[in-house]
Coordinates of C-alpha atoms in Angstrom, one line a residue:
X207 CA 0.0 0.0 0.0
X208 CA 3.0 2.5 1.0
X209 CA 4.2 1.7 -2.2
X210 CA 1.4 2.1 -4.5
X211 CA 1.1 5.2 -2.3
X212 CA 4.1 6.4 -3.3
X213 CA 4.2 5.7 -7.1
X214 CA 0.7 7.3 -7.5
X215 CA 2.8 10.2 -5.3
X216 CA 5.7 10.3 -8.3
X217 CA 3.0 10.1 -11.0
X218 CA 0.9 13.0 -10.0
X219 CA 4.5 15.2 -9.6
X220 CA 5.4 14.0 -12.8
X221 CA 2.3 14.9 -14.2
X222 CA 2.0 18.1 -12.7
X223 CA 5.5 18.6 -14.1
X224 CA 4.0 18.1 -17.5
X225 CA 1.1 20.4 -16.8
X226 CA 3.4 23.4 -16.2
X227 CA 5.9 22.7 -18.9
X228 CA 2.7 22.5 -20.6
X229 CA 1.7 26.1 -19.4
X230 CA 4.9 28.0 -20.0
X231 CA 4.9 26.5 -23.3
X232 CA 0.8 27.8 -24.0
X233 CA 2.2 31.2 -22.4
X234 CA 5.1 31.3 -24.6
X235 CA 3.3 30.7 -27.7
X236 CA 0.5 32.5 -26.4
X237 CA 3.0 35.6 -26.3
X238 CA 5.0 34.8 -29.4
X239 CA 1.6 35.2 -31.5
X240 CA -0.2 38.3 -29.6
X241 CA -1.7 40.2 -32.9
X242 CA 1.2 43.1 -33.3
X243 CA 0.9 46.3 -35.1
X244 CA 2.5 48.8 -33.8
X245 CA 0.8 51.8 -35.9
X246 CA -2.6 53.6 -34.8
X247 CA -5.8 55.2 -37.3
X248 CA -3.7 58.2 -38.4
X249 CA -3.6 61.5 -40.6
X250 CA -0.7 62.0 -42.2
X251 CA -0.3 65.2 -44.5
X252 CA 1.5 65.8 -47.9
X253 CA 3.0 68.7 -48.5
X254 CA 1.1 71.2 -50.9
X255 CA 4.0 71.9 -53.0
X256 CA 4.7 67.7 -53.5
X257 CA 7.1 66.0 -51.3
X258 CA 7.0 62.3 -49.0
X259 CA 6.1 61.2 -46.0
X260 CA 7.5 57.8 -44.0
X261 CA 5.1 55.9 -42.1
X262 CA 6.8 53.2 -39.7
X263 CA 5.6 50.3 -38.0
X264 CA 6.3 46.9 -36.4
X265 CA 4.0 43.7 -37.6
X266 CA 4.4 40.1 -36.4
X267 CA 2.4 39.3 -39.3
X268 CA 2.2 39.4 -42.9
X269 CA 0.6 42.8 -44.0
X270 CA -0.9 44.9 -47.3
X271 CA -2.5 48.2 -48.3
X272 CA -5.6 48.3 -50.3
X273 CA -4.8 50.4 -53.7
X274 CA -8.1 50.6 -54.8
X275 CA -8.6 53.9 -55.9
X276 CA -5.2 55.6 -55.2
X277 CA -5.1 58.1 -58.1
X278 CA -2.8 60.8 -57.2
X279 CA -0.6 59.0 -54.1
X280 CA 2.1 56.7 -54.5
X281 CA 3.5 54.0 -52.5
X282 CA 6.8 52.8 -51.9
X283 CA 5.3 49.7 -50.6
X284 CA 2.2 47.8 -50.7
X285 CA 2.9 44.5 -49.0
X286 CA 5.4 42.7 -46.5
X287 CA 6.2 40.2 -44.1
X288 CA 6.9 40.1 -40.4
X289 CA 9.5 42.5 -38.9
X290 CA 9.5 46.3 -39.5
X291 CA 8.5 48.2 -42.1
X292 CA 8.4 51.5 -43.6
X293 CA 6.0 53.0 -46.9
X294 CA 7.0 56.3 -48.3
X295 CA 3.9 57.8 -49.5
X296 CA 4.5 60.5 -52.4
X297 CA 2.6 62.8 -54.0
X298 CA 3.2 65.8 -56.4
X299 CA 2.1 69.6 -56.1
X300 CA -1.6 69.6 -55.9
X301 CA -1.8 73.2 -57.5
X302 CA -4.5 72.0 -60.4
X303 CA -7.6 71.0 -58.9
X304 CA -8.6 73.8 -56.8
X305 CA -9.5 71.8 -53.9
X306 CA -8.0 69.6 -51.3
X307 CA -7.8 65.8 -51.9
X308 CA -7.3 63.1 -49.7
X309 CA -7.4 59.0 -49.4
X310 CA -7.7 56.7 -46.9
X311 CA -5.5 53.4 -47.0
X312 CA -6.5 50.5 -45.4
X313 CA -3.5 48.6 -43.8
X314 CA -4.9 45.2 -43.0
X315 CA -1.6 42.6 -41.4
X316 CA -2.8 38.6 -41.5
X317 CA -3.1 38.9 -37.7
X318 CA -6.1 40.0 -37.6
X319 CA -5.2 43.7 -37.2
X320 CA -6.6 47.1 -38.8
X321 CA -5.8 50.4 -39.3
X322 CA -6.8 53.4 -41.2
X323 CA -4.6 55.8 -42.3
X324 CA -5.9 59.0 -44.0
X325 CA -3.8 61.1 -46.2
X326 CA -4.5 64.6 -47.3
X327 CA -2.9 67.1 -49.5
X328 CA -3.8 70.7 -49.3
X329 CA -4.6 72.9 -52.4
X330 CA -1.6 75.7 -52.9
X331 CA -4.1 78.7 -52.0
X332 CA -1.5 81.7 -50.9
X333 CA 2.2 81.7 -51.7
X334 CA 4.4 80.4 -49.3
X335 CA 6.0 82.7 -46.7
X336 CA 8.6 80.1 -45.8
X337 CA 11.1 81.6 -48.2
X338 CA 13.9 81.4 -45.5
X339 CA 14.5 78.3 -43.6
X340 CA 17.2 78.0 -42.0
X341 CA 19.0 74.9 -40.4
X342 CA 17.7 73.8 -37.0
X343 CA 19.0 75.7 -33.7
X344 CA 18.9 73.9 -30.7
X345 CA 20.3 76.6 -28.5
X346 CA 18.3 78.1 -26.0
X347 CA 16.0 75.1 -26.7
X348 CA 16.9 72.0 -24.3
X349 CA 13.9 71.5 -22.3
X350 CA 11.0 69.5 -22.9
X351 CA 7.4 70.9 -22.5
X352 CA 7.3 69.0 -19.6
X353 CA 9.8 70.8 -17.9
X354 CA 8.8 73.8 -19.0
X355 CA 5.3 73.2 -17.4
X356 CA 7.2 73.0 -14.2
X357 CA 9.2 76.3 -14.5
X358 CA 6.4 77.7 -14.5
X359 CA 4.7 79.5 -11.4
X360 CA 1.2 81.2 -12.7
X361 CA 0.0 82.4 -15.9
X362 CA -2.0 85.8 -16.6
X363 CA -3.6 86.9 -19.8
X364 CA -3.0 90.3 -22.0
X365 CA -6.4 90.4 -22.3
X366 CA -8.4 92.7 -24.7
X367 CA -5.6 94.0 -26.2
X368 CA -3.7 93.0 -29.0
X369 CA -6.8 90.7 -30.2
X370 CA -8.9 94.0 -30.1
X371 CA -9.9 95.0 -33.6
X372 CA -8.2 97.8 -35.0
X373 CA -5.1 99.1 -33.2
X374 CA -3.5 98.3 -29.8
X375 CA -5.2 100.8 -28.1
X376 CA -8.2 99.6 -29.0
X377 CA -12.2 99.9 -28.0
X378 CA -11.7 97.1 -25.7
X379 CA -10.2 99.4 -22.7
X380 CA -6.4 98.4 -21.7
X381 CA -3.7 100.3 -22.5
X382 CA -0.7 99.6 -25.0
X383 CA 1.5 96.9 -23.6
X384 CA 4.8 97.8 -21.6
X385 CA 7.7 96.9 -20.3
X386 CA 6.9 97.9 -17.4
X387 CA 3.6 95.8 -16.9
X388 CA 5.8 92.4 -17.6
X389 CA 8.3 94.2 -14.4
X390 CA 5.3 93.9 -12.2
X391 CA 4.2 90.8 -12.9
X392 CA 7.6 89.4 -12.5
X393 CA 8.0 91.8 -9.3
X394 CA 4.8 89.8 -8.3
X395 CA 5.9 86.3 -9.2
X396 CA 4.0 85.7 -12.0
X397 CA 6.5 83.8 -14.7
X398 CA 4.3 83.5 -17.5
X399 CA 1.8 85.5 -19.9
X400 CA -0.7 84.8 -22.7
X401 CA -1.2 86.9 -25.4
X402 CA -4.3 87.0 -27.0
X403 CA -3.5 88.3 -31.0
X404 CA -5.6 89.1 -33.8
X405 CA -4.3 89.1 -37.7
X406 CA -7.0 88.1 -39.6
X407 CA -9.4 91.0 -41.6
X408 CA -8.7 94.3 -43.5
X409 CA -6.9 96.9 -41.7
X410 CA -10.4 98.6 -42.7
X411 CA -12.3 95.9 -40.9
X412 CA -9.8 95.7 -37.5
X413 CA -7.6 93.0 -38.4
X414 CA -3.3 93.5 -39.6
X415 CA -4.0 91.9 -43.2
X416 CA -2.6 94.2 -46.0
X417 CA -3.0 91.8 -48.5
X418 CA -6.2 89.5 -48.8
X419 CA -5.3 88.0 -52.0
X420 CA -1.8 86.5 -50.3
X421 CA -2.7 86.6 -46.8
X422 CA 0.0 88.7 -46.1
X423 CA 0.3 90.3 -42.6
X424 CA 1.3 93.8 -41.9
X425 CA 5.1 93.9 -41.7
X426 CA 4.4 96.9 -38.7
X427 CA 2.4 94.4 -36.5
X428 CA 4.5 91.7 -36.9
X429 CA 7.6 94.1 -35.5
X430 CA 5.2 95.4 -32.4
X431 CA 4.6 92.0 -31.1
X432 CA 8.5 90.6 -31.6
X433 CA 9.0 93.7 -29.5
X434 CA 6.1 93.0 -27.2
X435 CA 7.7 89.8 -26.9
X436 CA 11.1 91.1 -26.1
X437 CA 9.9 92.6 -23.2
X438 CA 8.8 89.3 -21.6
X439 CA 11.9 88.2 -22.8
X440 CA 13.9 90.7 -20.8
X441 CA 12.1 89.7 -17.4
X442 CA 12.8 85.9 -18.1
X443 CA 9.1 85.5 -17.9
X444 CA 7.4 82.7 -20.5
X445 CA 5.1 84.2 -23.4
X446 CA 2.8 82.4 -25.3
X447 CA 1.0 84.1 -28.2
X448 CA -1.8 82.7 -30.2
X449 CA -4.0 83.1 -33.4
X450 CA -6.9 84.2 -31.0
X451 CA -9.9 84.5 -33.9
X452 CA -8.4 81.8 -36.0
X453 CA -9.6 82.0 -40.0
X454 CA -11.6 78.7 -39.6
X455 CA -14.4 80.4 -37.4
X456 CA -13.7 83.9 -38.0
X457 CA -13.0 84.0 -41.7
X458 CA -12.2 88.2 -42.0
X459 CA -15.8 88.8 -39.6
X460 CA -13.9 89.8 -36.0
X461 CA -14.8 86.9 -34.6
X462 CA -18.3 85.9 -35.0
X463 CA -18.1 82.0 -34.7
X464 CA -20.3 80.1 -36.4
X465 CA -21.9 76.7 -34.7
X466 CA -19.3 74.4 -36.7
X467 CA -16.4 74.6 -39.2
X468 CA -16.6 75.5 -42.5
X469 CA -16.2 72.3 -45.2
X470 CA -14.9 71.6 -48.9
X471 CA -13.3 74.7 -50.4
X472 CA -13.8 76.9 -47.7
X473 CA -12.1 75.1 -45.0
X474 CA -9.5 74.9 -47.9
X475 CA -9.0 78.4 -47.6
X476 CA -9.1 78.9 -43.9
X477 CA -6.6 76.0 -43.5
X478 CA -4.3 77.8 -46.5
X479 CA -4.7 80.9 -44.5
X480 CA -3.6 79.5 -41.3
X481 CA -0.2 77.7 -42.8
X482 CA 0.4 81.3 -44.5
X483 CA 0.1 83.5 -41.1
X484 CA 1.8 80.5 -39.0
X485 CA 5.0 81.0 -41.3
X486 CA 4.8 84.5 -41.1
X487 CA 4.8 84.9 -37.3
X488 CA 7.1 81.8 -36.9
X489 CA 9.5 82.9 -39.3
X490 CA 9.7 86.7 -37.4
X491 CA 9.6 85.3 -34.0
X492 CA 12.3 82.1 -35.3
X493 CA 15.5 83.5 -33.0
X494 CA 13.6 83.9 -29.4
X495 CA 15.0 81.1 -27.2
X496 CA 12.3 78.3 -25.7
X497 CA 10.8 81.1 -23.3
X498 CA 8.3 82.1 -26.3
X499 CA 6.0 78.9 -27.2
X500 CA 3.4 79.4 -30.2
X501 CA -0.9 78.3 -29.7
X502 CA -2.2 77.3 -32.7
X503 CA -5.7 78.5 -32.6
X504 CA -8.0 79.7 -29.4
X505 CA -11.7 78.2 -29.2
X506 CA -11.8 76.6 -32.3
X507 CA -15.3 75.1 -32.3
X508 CA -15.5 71.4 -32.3
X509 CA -19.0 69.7 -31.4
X510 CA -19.3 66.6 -33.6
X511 CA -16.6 64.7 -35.7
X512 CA -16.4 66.7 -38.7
X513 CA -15.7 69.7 -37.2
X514 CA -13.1 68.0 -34.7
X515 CA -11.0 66.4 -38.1
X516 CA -10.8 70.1 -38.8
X517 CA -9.9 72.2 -36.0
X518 CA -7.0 68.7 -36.2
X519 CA -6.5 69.5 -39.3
X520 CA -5.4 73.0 -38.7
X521 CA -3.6 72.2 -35.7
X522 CA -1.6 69.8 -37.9
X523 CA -1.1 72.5 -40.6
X524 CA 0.2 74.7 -37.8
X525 CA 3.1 72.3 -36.5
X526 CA 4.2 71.9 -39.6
X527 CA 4.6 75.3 -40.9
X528 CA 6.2 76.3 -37.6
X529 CA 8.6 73.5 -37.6
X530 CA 9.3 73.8 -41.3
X531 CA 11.2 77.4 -40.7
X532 CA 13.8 75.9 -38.9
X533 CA 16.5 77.4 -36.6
X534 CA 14.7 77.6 -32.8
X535 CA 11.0 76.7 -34.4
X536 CA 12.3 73.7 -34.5
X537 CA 12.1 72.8 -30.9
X538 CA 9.9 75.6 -29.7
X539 CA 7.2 74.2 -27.3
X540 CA 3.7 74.1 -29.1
X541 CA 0.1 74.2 -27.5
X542 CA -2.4 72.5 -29.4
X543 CA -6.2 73.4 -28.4
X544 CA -9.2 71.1 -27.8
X545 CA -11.6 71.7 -29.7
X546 CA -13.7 74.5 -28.5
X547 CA -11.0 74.2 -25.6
X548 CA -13.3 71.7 -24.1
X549 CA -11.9 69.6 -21.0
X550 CA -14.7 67.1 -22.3
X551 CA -14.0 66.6 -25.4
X552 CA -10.5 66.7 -24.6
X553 CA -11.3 63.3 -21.7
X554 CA -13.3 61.9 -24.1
X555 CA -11.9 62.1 -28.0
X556 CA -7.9 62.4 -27.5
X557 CA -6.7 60.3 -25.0
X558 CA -3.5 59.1 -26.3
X559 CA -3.8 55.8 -25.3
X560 CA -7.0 55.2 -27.1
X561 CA -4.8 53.8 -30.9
X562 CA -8.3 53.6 -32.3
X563 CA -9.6 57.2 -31.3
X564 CA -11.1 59.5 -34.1
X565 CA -10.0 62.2 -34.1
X566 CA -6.0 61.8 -33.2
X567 CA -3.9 64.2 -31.7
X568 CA -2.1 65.4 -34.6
X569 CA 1.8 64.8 -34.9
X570 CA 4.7 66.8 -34.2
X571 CA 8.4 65.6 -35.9
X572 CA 10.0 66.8 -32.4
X573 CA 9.4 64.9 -30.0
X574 CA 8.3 65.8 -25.9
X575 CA 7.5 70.0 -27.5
X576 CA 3.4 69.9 -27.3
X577 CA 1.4 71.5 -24.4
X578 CA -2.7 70.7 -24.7
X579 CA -5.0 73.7 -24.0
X580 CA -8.4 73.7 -22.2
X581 CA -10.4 76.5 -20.5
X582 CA -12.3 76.7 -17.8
X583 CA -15.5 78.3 -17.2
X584 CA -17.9 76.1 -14.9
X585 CA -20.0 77.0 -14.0
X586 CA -21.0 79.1 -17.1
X587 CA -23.6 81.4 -15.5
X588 CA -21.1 82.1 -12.4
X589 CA -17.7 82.8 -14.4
X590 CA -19.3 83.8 -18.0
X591 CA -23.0 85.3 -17.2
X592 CA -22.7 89.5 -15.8
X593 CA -27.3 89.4 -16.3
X594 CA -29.6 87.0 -16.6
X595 CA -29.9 85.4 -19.9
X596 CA -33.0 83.3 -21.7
X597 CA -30.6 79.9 -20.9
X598 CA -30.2 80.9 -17.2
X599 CA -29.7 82.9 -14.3
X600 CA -26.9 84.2 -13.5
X601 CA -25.0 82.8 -10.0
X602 CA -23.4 84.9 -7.4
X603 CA -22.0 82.4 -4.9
X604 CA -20.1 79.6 -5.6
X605 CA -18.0 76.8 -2.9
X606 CA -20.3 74.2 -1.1
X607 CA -17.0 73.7 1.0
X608 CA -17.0 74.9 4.8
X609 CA -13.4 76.6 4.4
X610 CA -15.3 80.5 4.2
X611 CA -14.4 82.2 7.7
X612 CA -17.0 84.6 8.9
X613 CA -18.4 85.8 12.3
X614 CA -16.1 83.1 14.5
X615 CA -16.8 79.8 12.0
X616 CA -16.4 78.2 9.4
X617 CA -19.4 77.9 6.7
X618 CA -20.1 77.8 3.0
X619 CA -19.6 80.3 0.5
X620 CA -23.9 80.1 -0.3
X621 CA -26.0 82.5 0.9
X622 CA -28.6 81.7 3.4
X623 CA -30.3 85.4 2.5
X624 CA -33.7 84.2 0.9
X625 CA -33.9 86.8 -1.7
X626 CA -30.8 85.1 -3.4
X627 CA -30.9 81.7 -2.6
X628 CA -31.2 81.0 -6.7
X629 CA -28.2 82.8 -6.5
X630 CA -26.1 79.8 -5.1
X631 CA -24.4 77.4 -7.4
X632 CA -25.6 74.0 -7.0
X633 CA -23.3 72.2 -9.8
X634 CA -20.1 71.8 -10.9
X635 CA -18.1 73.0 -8.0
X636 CA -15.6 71.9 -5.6
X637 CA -16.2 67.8 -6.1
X638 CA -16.8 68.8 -10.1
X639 CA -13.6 70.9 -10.5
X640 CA -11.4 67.8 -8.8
X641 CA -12.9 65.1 -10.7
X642 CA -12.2 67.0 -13.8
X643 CA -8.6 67.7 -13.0
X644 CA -7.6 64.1 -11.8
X645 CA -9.1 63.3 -15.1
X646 CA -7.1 65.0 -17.0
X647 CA -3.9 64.1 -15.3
X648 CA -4.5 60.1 -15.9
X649 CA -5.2 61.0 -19.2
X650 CA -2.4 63.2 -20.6
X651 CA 0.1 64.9 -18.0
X652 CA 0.8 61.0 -16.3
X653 CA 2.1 60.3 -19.9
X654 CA 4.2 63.1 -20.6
X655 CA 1.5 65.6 -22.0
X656 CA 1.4 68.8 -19.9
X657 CA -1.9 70.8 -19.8
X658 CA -2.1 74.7 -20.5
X659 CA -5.1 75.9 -18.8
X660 CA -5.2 79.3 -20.9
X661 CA -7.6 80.7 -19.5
X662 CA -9.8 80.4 -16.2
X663 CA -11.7 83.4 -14.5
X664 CA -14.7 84.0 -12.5
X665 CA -17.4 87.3 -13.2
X666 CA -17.7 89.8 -10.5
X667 CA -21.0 89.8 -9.1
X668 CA -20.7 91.7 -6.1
X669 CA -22.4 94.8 -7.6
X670 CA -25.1 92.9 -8.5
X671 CA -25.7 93.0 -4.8
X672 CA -25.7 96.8 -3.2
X673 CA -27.1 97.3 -0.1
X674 CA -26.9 93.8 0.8
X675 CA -23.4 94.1 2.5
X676 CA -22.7 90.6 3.8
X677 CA -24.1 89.1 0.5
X678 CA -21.4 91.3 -1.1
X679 CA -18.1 90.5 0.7
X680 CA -19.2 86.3 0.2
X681 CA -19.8 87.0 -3.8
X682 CA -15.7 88.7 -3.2
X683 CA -14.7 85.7 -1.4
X684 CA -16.5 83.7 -3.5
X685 CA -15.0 84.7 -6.1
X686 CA -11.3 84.5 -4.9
X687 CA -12.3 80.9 -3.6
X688 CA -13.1 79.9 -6.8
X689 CA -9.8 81.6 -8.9
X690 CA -7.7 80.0 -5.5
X691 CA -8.7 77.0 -5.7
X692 CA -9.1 76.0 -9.1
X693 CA -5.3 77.2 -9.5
X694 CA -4.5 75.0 -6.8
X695 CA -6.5 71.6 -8.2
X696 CA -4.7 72.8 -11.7
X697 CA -1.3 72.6 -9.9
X698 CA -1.9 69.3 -8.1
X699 CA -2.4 67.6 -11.3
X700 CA 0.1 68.9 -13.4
X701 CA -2.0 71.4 -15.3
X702 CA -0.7 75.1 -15.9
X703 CA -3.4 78.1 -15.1
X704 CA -3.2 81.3 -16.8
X705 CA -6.1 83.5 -15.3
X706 CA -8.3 85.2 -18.3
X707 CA -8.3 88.9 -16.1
X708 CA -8.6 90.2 -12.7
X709 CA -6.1 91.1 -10.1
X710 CA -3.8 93.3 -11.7
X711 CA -4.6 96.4 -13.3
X712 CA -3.3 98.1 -16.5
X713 CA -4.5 101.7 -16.0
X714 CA -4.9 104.2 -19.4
X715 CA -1.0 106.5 -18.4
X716 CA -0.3 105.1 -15.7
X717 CA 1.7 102.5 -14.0
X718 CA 0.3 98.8 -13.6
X719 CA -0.4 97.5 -10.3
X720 CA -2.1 94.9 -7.7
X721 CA -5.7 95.3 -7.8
X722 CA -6.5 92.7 -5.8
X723 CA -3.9 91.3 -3.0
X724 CA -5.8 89.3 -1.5
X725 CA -6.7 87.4 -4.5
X726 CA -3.3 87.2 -5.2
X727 CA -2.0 85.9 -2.0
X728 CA -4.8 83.2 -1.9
X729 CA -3.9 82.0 -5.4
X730 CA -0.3 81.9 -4.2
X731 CA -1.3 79.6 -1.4
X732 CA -3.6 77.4 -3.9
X733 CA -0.7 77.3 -6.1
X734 CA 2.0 76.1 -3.5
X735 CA -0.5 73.7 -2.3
X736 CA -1.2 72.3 -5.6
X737 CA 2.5 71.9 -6.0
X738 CA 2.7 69.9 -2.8
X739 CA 0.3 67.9 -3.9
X740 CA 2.1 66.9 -7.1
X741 CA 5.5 66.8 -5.7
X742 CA 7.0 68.9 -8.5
X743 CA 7.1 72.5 -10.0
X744 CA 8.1 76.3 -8.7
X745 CA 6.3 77.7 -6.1
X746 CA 4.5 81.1 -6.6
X747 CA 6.4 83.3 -4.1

């Protein structure tokens, strides 16, 4: 019996030995065959003018491209083994047909795997203003978005300035910009600026075109902003400046944007227009060190898929005329927007690890240089609304929070007063603002992709509320709640925030100054509490 015991003891090891041999074999092959294709549903661009473009990708399996229908593009390649491959897809100046043309190629590899790759070739609409690349310049130029992102402190808007129509002194309100104004902000911490810029239009109509049949800018403007620049420059502070009513949505009308994009030869146009002002501004600004970073468009609207593959398509269109001027352009830090700088369409169409997504991010030759932009303005009718409107009322009093000190306690920033309690936010406030952030932070700055909040801001409400006195001072601390702490859940999660306006002021001849200290010291104690919270980046002293 012991030994029948023990031979039925040695067969079961033995077989169990089998069984795991048996496994790590299954795993192995298991692993050895896991369908590989290491290339996502892409859009690739040819050049107007003619030229290539390489795509490159790993299979473990056979592959071929559908040429059904190929007409204008060539391919290097239309079949291949296992192993890596690349195509070289060729097309010649598309200067005849007066319209842009594009294909989509189907690469389909024998295990099992699909993608779609969509090429386009724009229609040569405007000369080109790239008449003087030079070779790339990486001086000045060494670090990575990323790093920039951390360098800086806080961000504030020019606002209402140079994207006012007609001149810089404008019929918006603020002054010319100074050097002076950049001093204070530095004096004040502040390391970084936006700057909101209009080009497109008729001197006539408000914008700096002098030439509408080439989309030539005016020479003049292009010299005030370098020197505007400069002056950031001088303080060491970061500037960012943008194509704020881009020629997609505005299309020469200051700004009026439509519901959606524009299609066929229309969006042909805007998109020609875009490349021609992107190398005229790149190609003036080219010799500023990585301090300056170019935005390619400001809220672009994108509400369904169409009009998402364009504001892409322009953004695409932008990176490559910046970084087709060479010297410092081509490693200059580039923001790309969401479309209609949406932090929900941003979540929910562009995270990068999504190889399927439609629309993609679009691509950039230098790698670790793109920033992506949102705003933020929730609730609507607290940070946008200044009146009532036919879609809603507007809100005073936002923070559901105990943290507001008043009479000896600690309470909410609502109002208790029953002639305003409609007044109080009741969505999208503390609990909304840090699901949306950590969000965000999974989704791009976790994998290398900083976030540029460019603008953030709530309305002042307080005069909404005279002869109410304690209703007042909580709509004021209400408001610096809300511009604290939404700088502080921006910080924790590895998102820049440049406030829109508020808390400095740029007086008509006269010096700028703090408006609004205690805003300011709150933010910086958001701020340096985001960064905590993040474990990296400058604090705002």
């Amino acid at each position: 019996m012991k030994m029948m015991i023990k031979k039925i003891g040695t067969a079961y090891k033995i077989a169990g030995i089998f069984i795991a041999l048996a496994a790590v074999v299954s795993c192995k092959k298991n692993s050895i065959n896991a369908a590989q294709l290491t290339l996502g549903n892409i859009t690739d661009t040819i050049p107007a003018g003619g030229g290539a473009v390489a795509l490159t990708f790993n299979s473990n399996a056979a592959w071929s491209i559908d040429t059904t229908g190929l007409g204008w593009l060539k391919l290097s390649q239309t079949s291949g083994g296992s192993g890596a491959a690349t195509i070289t897809l060729t097309g010649a100046a598309n200067n005849k047909l007066g319209a842009s043309r594009s294909l989509l190629l189907n690469l389909n590899a024998g295990n099992g795997q699909i993608r779609r790759i969509t090429v386009w070739q724009d229609v040569i609409i405007y000369p080109s203003y790239n008449t003087s690349a030079i070779a790339a310049d990486a001086s000045g130029m060494s670090s990575t978005a990323s790093q920039i992102a951390n360098n800086i402190t806080y961000g504030w808007n020019f606002y209402n300035t140079l994207e006012a129509p007609g001149s810089e002194q404008g019929s918006w309100g603020p002054p010319p910009i100074t050097q002076q104004q950049f001093d204070m902000l530095k004096a004040n911490g502040v390391n970084a600026v936006r700057i909101p810029i209009r080009y497109d239009g008729t001197i006539a109509n408000g914008g700096h075109v002098i030439n509408t049949k080439t989309a030539q800018i005016d020479p003049v403007w292009l010299a005030r902003i370098h020197q505007i620049v400069q002056y950031a420059i001088n303080d060491g502070i970061y500037v960012t400046i943008n194509i704020h009513y881009d020629p997609g949505n505005n299309n020469g009308n200051n700004g009026n944007n439509p519901s959606t994009q524009p299609t066929g030869a229309v969006q042909d146009t805007a998109n020609a227009k875009h490349k021609a002002f992107w190398e005229q501004i790149a190609t003036a600004m080219r010799d500023f060190d990585e301090h300056l970073m170019f935005a390619s468009l400001n809220e672009t609207v994108g509400t369904d898929m169409s009009s998402m593959l364009a504001v892409m398509r322009y953004h695409q269109t932008f990176i490559n005329a910046v970084r087709s001027t060479g010297g410092k352009n081509v490693y200059r830090t580039l923001v790309i927007q969401s479309p209609s700088a949406s932090t929900d369409i941003l979540n929910q169409y562009l995270d990068p690890t999504n190889v399927y997504k439609t629309p993609s991010l679009p691509t950039d030759p230098t790698p670790h240089k793109m920033m992506l932009e949102f705003h933020y303005y929730s609730p609507s009718q607290f940070c946008i609304l200044g009146g009532d409107a036919s879609w809603g009322k507007e809100l005073y009093f936002w923070g559901s929070r105990k943290t507001y000190f008043v009479n000896g306690k600690y309470d909410t920033y609502h109002t208790t007063n029953t002639l305003f309690l409609d007044r109080n936010c009741s969505y999208n406030e503390e609990n909304y603002a840090d699901s949306i952030f950590k969000t965000v932070k999974k989704r791009f700055a976790d994998k290398g992709i900083p976030l540029f909040m460019g603008e953030y801001a709530p309305q002042y409400h307080a005069e909404r509320l005279t002869g109410y006195p304690a209703d007042s001072l909580k709509a004021l601390a209400s408001a610096t709640h809300f511009t604290a702490y939404i700088a502080q859940q921006a910080k924790a999660n590895g998102v820049i925030p440049y406030l829109w306006a508020g808390v400095f002021n740029r007086p008509s001849g006269a010096a700028a100054y703090v408006g609004d200290q205690v805003t300011l010291d709150s933010i910086k104690v958001g701020v340096n509490r985001g960064i905590a919270a993040y474990g990296q980046g400058t604090p705002f002293k």
